[in-house]
Amino acid sequence: MSLPLTPERLPWPFASLYEKATRLVIESYYSGLAREVAGFLEKGRILDLGTGPGYLPVQIAKRAPAITVVGIDLSRSLIKMARRNAASAGFAKRLHFEVGNAGRLRFPAESFDMVLSTGMLHMLRDPVAVLRESHRVLRCGREAWFLDPARVSSQIDKEKWKASFSLFERFMYIALFIHVRLDPPKTVTKSDALQMIRSTPFKDFRITERTGEIRVRLRKDPEP
Ligand SMILES: C[S@@+](CC[C@H](N)C(=O)[O-])C[C@H]1O[C@@H](n2cnc3c(N)ncnc32)[C@H](O)[C@@H]1O
């Protein structure tokens, strides 16, 4: 049974649970992805859509001193956490986080060298608007990478995660468990992604699937 219970943004009572889960996969997930990003883009400005607690931007900043990242998210609580995480890692100057909707970006056209997003695609009400906005803000010849889901849940050490819960988080975990049973997270398939992309100006793209994760790489056409 699936009910339309899930809001697009991560609701605040679940934010700290999510942050604790992602913290456990920094080394096994975000660090490897950040290495790939730093190998692909040496310098410039990246936009991370649905940035959550900001662990991917922090890992990128560690590996690429000439990169700055702007992270946006609909969740105010997660943006606060992302700012805290950037500051405690010493990257407050190169990482900027703000509340914002990926489907209605405030940034001018062609203002980013790369767009990234992990684990957001399946949550979107209007994924086509997000892909179109990504195309608009990308500089010509540059890429957007959408990875979904962020393979967080399959990688976390559940016992370690649960052991870190406060009393409030224990209640929230039970609520989350019931919620997921009633309204399981959606998955974006290759053909879903293809259908989305067809309604955008992206012509050059590659979709791959690996161990439960879909990776959509989209390249904006170089200037004519
Ligand atoms: C599963 S979390 C992934 C967070 C982070 N990228 C990570 O890998 O840990 C998805 C995030 O996307 C955010 N989100 C969903 N729809 C959004 C939208 N339209 N604009 C901005 N953020 C959005 C949610 O609030 C949530 O924090």
Tab-separated table of C-alpha atoms and ligand atoms in Angstrom:
chain	number	residue	atom	x	y	z
A	1	MET	CA	0.000	0.000	0.000
A	2	SER	CA	1.317	3.439	-0.809
A	3	LEU	CA	-0.197	6.628	0.562
A	4	PRO	CA	0.776	10.147	-0.486
A	5	LEU	CA	1.981	10.902	3.058
A	6	THR	CA	5.510	11.996	2.372
A	7	PRO	CA	6.193	15.721	2.106
A	8	GLU	CA	8.842	16.775	-0.392
A	9	ARG	CA	11.142	18.204	2.255
A	10	LEU	CA	12.558	16.002	4.983
A	11	PRO	CA	10.298	16.854	7.972
A	12	TRP	CA	12.199	18.415	10.896
A	13	PRO	CA	11.484	15.641	13.462
A	14	PHE	CA	13.376	13.229	11.178
A	15	ALA	CA	16.246	15.611	10.391
A	16	SER	CA	18.521	14.556	13.251
A	17	LEU	CA	17.867	10.850	12.561
A	18	TYR	CA	18.838	11.422	8.942
A	19	GLU	CA	21.911	13.430	9.889
A	20	LYS	CA	23.086	10.647	12.206
A	21	ALA	CA	22.581	8.050	9.454
A	22	THR	CA	24.517	10.034	6.855
A	23	ARG	CA	27.325	10.740	9.333
A	24	LEU	CA	27.901	6.973	9.487
A	25	VAL	CA	28.469	6.731	5.718
A	26	ILE	CA	30.806	9.678	5.231
A	27	GLU	CA	33.775	7.382	4.596
A	28	SER	CA	31.947	4.617	2.745
A	29	TYR	CA	29.848	6.852	0.480
A	30	TYR	CA	30.399	10.632	0.423
A	31	SER	CA	34.171	10.465	0.541
A	32	GLY	CA	34.392	8.233	-2.578
A	33	LEU	CA	31.892	10.344	-4.484
A	34	ALA	CA	33.744	13.541	-3.507
A	35	ARG	CA	36.944	12.007	-4.895
A	36	GLU	CA	35.157	11.360	-8.211
A	37	VAL	CA	33.848	14.934	-8.292
A	38	ALA	CA	37.276	16.397	-7.489
A	39	GLY	CA	38.802	14.222	-10.239
A	40	PHE	CA	36.238	15.528	-12.703
A	41	LEU	CA	36.251	19.235	-11.806
A	42	GLU	CA	39.459	20.831	-10.606
A	43	LYS	CA	38.137	24.295	-9.874
A	44	GLY	CA	34.902	26.267	-10.006
A	45	ARG	CA	31.510	26.580	-8.380
A	46	ILE	CA	29.229	23.623	-7.644
A	47	LEU	CA	25.543	23.657	-6.766
A	48	ASP	CA	24.413	20.771	-4.526
A	49	LEU	CA	20.632	20.364	-4.718
A	50	GLY	CA	18.880	18.837	-1.697
A	51	THR	CA	22.167	19.007	0.180
A	52	GLY	CA	20.801	17.647	3.491
A	53	PRO	CA	23.423	17.876	6.285
A	54	GLY	CA	26.058	18.933	3.731
A	55	TYR	CA	28.441	16.003	4.074
A	56	LEU	CA	29.104	15.730	0.346
A	57	PRO	CA	30.104	19.439	0.055
A	58	VAL	CA	32.392	19.075	3.106
A	59	GLN	CA	34.106	16.049	1.548
A	60	ILE	CA	34.506	17.892	-1.772
A	61	ALA	CA	36.000	20.925	-0.017
A	62	LYS	CA	38.558	18.631	1.664
A	63	ARG	CA	39.744	17.286	-1.677
A	64	ALA	CA	39.461	20.290	-3.985
A	65	PRO	CA	40.845	23.573	-2.603
A	66	ALA	CA	39.809	25.540	-5.720
A	67	ILE	CA	36.146	24.534	-5.541
A	68	THR	CA	33.346	26.383	-3.767
A	69	VAL	CA	29.952	24.770	-3.160
A	70	VAL	CA	26.497	26.243	-2.695
A	71	GLY	CA	24.114	23.761	-1.056
A	72	ILE	CA	20.375	24.281	-0.987
A	73	ASP	CA	17.585	22.351	0.696
A	74	LEU	CA	13.901	22.856	1.482
A	75	SER	CA	14.568	21.834	5.086
A	76	ARG	CA	15.595	24.676	7.413
A	77	SER	CA	16.811	22.207	10.082
A	78	LEU	CA	19.114	20.428	7.633
A	79	ILE	CA	20.513	23.719	6.341
A	80	LYS	CA	21.377	24.716	9.912
A	81	MET	CA	23.138	21.369	10.382
A	82	ALA	CA	24.995	21.771	7.071
A	83	ARG	CA	26.271	25.212	8.153
A	84	ARG	CA	27.420	23.765	11.473
A	85	ASN	CA	29.148	20.836	9.757
A	86	ALA	CA	30.932	23.144	7.286
A	87	ALA	CA	32.075	25.455	10.088
A	88	SER	CA	33.369	22.653	12.300
A	89	ALA	CA	35.292	21.185	9.347
A	90	GLY	CA	36.856	24.634	8.770
A	91	PHE	CA	35.184	25.274	5.401
A	92	ALA	CA	32.653	27.973	6.246
A	93	LYS	CA	34.230	30.316	3.680
A	94	ARG	CA	34.079	27.905	0.739
A	95	LEU	CA	30.714	26.286	1.490
A	96	HIS	CA	27.511	28.271	1.508
A	97	PHE	CA	24.149	26.767	2.529
A	98	GLU	CA	20.698	28.227	2.157
A	99	VAL	CA	17.049	27.225	2.178
A	100	GLY	CA	15.750	26.999	-1.368
A	101	ASN	CA	13.669	25.027	-3.826
A	102	ALA	CA	15.591	23.164	-6.519
A	103	GLY	CA	12.668	23.679	-8.887
A	104	ARG	CA	12.819	27.496	-8.575
A	105	LEU	CA	16.432	28.549	-8.241
A	106	ARG	CA	17.310	32.159	-7.450
A	107	PHE	CA	20.656	31.923	-9.284
A	108	PRO	CA	21.336	33.564	-12.648
A	109	ALA	CA	21.720	31.510	-15.838
A	110	GLU	CA	25.120	29.898	-16.426
A	111	SER	CA	26.424	30.563	-12.932
A	112	PHE	CA	27.679	27.069	-11.954
A	113	ASP	CA	30.376	24.710	-13.241
A	114	MET	CA	28.595	21.607	-11.963
A	115	VAL	CA	25.257	20.635	-10.417
A	116	LEU	CA	25.084	17.694	-8.015
A	117	SER	CA	22.312	15.923	-6.201
A	118	THR	CA	22.295	12.767	-4.085
A	119	GLY	CA	19.123	11.078	-2.902
A	120	MET	CA	16.717	13.841	-3.921
A	121	LEU	CA	15.314	12.754	-7.287
A	122	HIS	CA	12.808	10.239	-5.863
A	123	MET	CA	11.425	12.868	-3.438
A	124	LEU	CA	10.601	15.486	-6.062
A	125	ARG	CA	7.074	16.549	-6.934
A	126	ASP	CA	8.291	18.092	-10.182
A	127	PRO	CA	11.601	16.517	-11.232
A	128	VAL	CA	11.391	18.009	-14.732
A	129	ALA	CA	11.375	21.553	-13.271
A	130	VAL	CA	14.489	20.656	-11.267
A	131	LEU	CA	16.297	19.275	-14.321
A	132	ARG	CA	15.334	22.335	-16.363
A	133	GLU	CA	16.573	24.675	-13.640
A	134	SER	CA	19.812	22.691	-13.456
A	135	HIS	CA	20.237	23.183	-17.206
A	136	ARG	CA	19.596	26.918	-16.886
A	137	VAL	CA	22.158	27.553	-14.120
A	138	LEU	CA	24.885	25.349	-15.657
A	139	ARG	CA	27.595	26.911	-17.779
A	140	CYS	CA	27.788	25.576	-21.343
A	141	GLY	CA	29.600	22.266	-21.693
A	142	ARG	CA	29.260	21.548	-17.948
A	143	GLU	CA	27.578	18.607	-16.199
A	144	ALA	CA	24.809	17.831	-13.723
A	145	TRP	CA	24.992	14.551	-11.781
A	146	PHE	CA	21.883	13.145	-10.115
A	147	LEU	CA	22.432	10.050	-7.936
A	148	ASP	CA	19.460	8.339	-6.400
A	149	PRO	CA	18.959	7.034	-3.793
A	150	ALA	CA	22.120	8.032	-1.942
A	151	ARG	CA	22.594	4.388	-0.847
A	152	VAL	CA	22.648	5.637	2.724
A	153	SER	CA	20.198	3.182	4.265
A	154	SER	CA	21.817	0.090	2.746
A	155	GLN	CA	25.251	1.096	4.041
A	156	ILE	CA	24.665	2.258	7.589
A	157	ASP	CA	25.505	0.144	10.586
A	158	LYS	CA	21.953	0.028	11.995
A	159	GLU	CA	23.027	-1.053	15.481
A	160	LYS	CA	25.522	1.805	15.751
A	161	TRP	CA	22.897	4.215	14.390
A	162	LYS	CA	20.222	3.141	16.871
A	163	ALA	CA	22.695	3.258	19.771
A	164	SER	CA	23.216	6.976	19.063
A	165	PHE	CA	19.500	7.880	19.420
A	166	SER	CA	18.152	10.249	22.058
A	167	LEU	CA	14.790	9.360	23.616
A	168	PHE	CA	13.012	11.687	21.160
A	169	GLU	CA	14.846	10.073	18.234
A	170	ARG	CA	13.769	6.631	19.430
A	171	PHE	CA	10.130	7.728	19.108
A	172	MET	CA	10.866	9.286	15.754
A	173	TYR	CA	12.492	6.063	14.574
A	174	ILE	CA	9.290	4.149	15.363
A	175	ALA	CA	7.261	6.847	13.569
A	176	LEU	CA	9.627	6.593	10.610
A	177	PHE	CA	9.348	2.815	10.552
A	178	ILE	CA	5.520	3.019	10.403
A	179	HIS	CA	5.661	5.807	7.845
A	180	VAL	CA	7.960	3.837	5.535
A	181	ARG	CA	5.637	0.817	5.794
A	182	LEU	CA	2.618	2.957	4.804
A	183	ASP	CA	4.361	4.997	2.143
A	184	PRO	CA	7.539	3.229	0.954
A	185	PRO	CA	10.167	5.472	-0.664
A	186	LYS	CA	9.765	5.641	-4.423
A	187	THR	CA	12.457	4.464	-6.778
A	188	VAL	CA	13.438	6.224	-9.958
A	189	THR	CA	14.081	3.721	-12.752
A	190	LYS	CA	16.125	4.209	-15.888
A	191	SER	CA	12.960	4.640	-17.941
A	192	ASP	CA	11.534	7.187	-15.438
A	193	ALA	CA	14.759	9.176	-15.762
A	194	LEU	CA	14.659	8.956	-19.553
A	195	GLN	CA	11.116	10.267	-19.604
A	196	MET	CA	12.078	13.210	-17.357
A	197	ILE	CA	15.092	14.114	-19.471
A	198	ARG	CA	13.025	14.122	-22.688
A	199	SER	CA	11.130	17.149	-21.333
A	200	THR	CA	14.331	19.142	-20.766
A	201	PRO	CA	16.867	20.800	-23.095
A	202	PHE	CA	19.568	18.225	-22.182
A	203	LYS	CA	20.566	16.250	-25.284
A	204	ASP	CA	23.779	14.651	-24.067
A	205	PHE	CA	23.271	12.305	-21.119
A	206	ARG	CA	24.164	8.930	-19.641
A	207	ILE	CA	22.107	6.856	-17.220
A	208	THR	CA	23.704	3.990	-15.326
A	209	GLU	CA	22.424	1.678	-12.618
A	210	ARG	CA	24.724	0.072	-10.079
A	211	THR	CA	23.880	-1.782	-6.874
A	212	GLY	CA	20.525	-0.139	-6.419
A	213	GLU	CA	21.661	3.370	-7.305
A	214	ILE	CA	20.758	5.231	-10.471
A	215	ARG	CA	23.246	7.772	-11.808
A	216	VAL	CA	22.106	10.354	-14.296
A	217	ARG	CA	24.859	12.427	-15.899
A	218	LEU	CA	23.654	15.298	-18.051
A	219	ARG	CA	25.865	17.600	-20.098
A	220	LYS	CA	24.757	21.025	-21.257
A	221	ASP	CA	25.689	21.586	-24.906
A	222	PRO	CA	28.876	23.560	-25.429
A	223	GLU	CA	28.358	27.014	-26.909
A	224	PRO	CA	27.491	26.809	-30.627
B	1	LIG	C1	17.333	11.913	1.107
B	1	LIG	S1	17.802	13.560	1.380
B	1	LIG	C2	19.464	13.594	0.694
B	1	LIG	C3	20.297	14.646	1.328
B	1	LIG	C4	21.755	14.715	0.894
B	1	LIG	N1	21.886	15.040	-0.506
B	1	LIG	C5	22.458	13.454	1.216
B	1	LIG	O1	22.979	12.792	0.323
B	1	LIG	O2	22.523	13.119	2.399
B	1	LIG	C6	16.910	14.497	0.157
B	1	LIG	C7	16.903	15.972	0.484
B	1	LIG	O3	16.301	16.686	-0.584
B	1	LIG	C8	15.557	17.754	-0.019
B	1	LIG	N2	14.583	18.207	-1.032
B	1	LIG	C9	13.495	17.552	-1.484
B	1	LIG	N3	12.873	18.265	-2.444
B	1	LIG	C10	13.602	19.405	-2.604
B	1	LIG	C11	13.475	20.547	-3.440
B	1	LIG	N4	12.466	20.675	-4.330
B	1	LIG	N5	14.398	21.517	-3.339
B	1	LIG	C12	15.419	21.418	-2.441
B	1	LIG	N6	15.595	20.371	-1.626
B	1	LIG	C13	14.699	19.372	-1.701
B	1	LIG	C14	14.947	17.171	1.249
B	1	LIG	O4	14.577	18.152	2.184
B	1	LIG	C15	16.095	16.282	1.739
B	1	LIG	O5	16.938	16.963	2.638
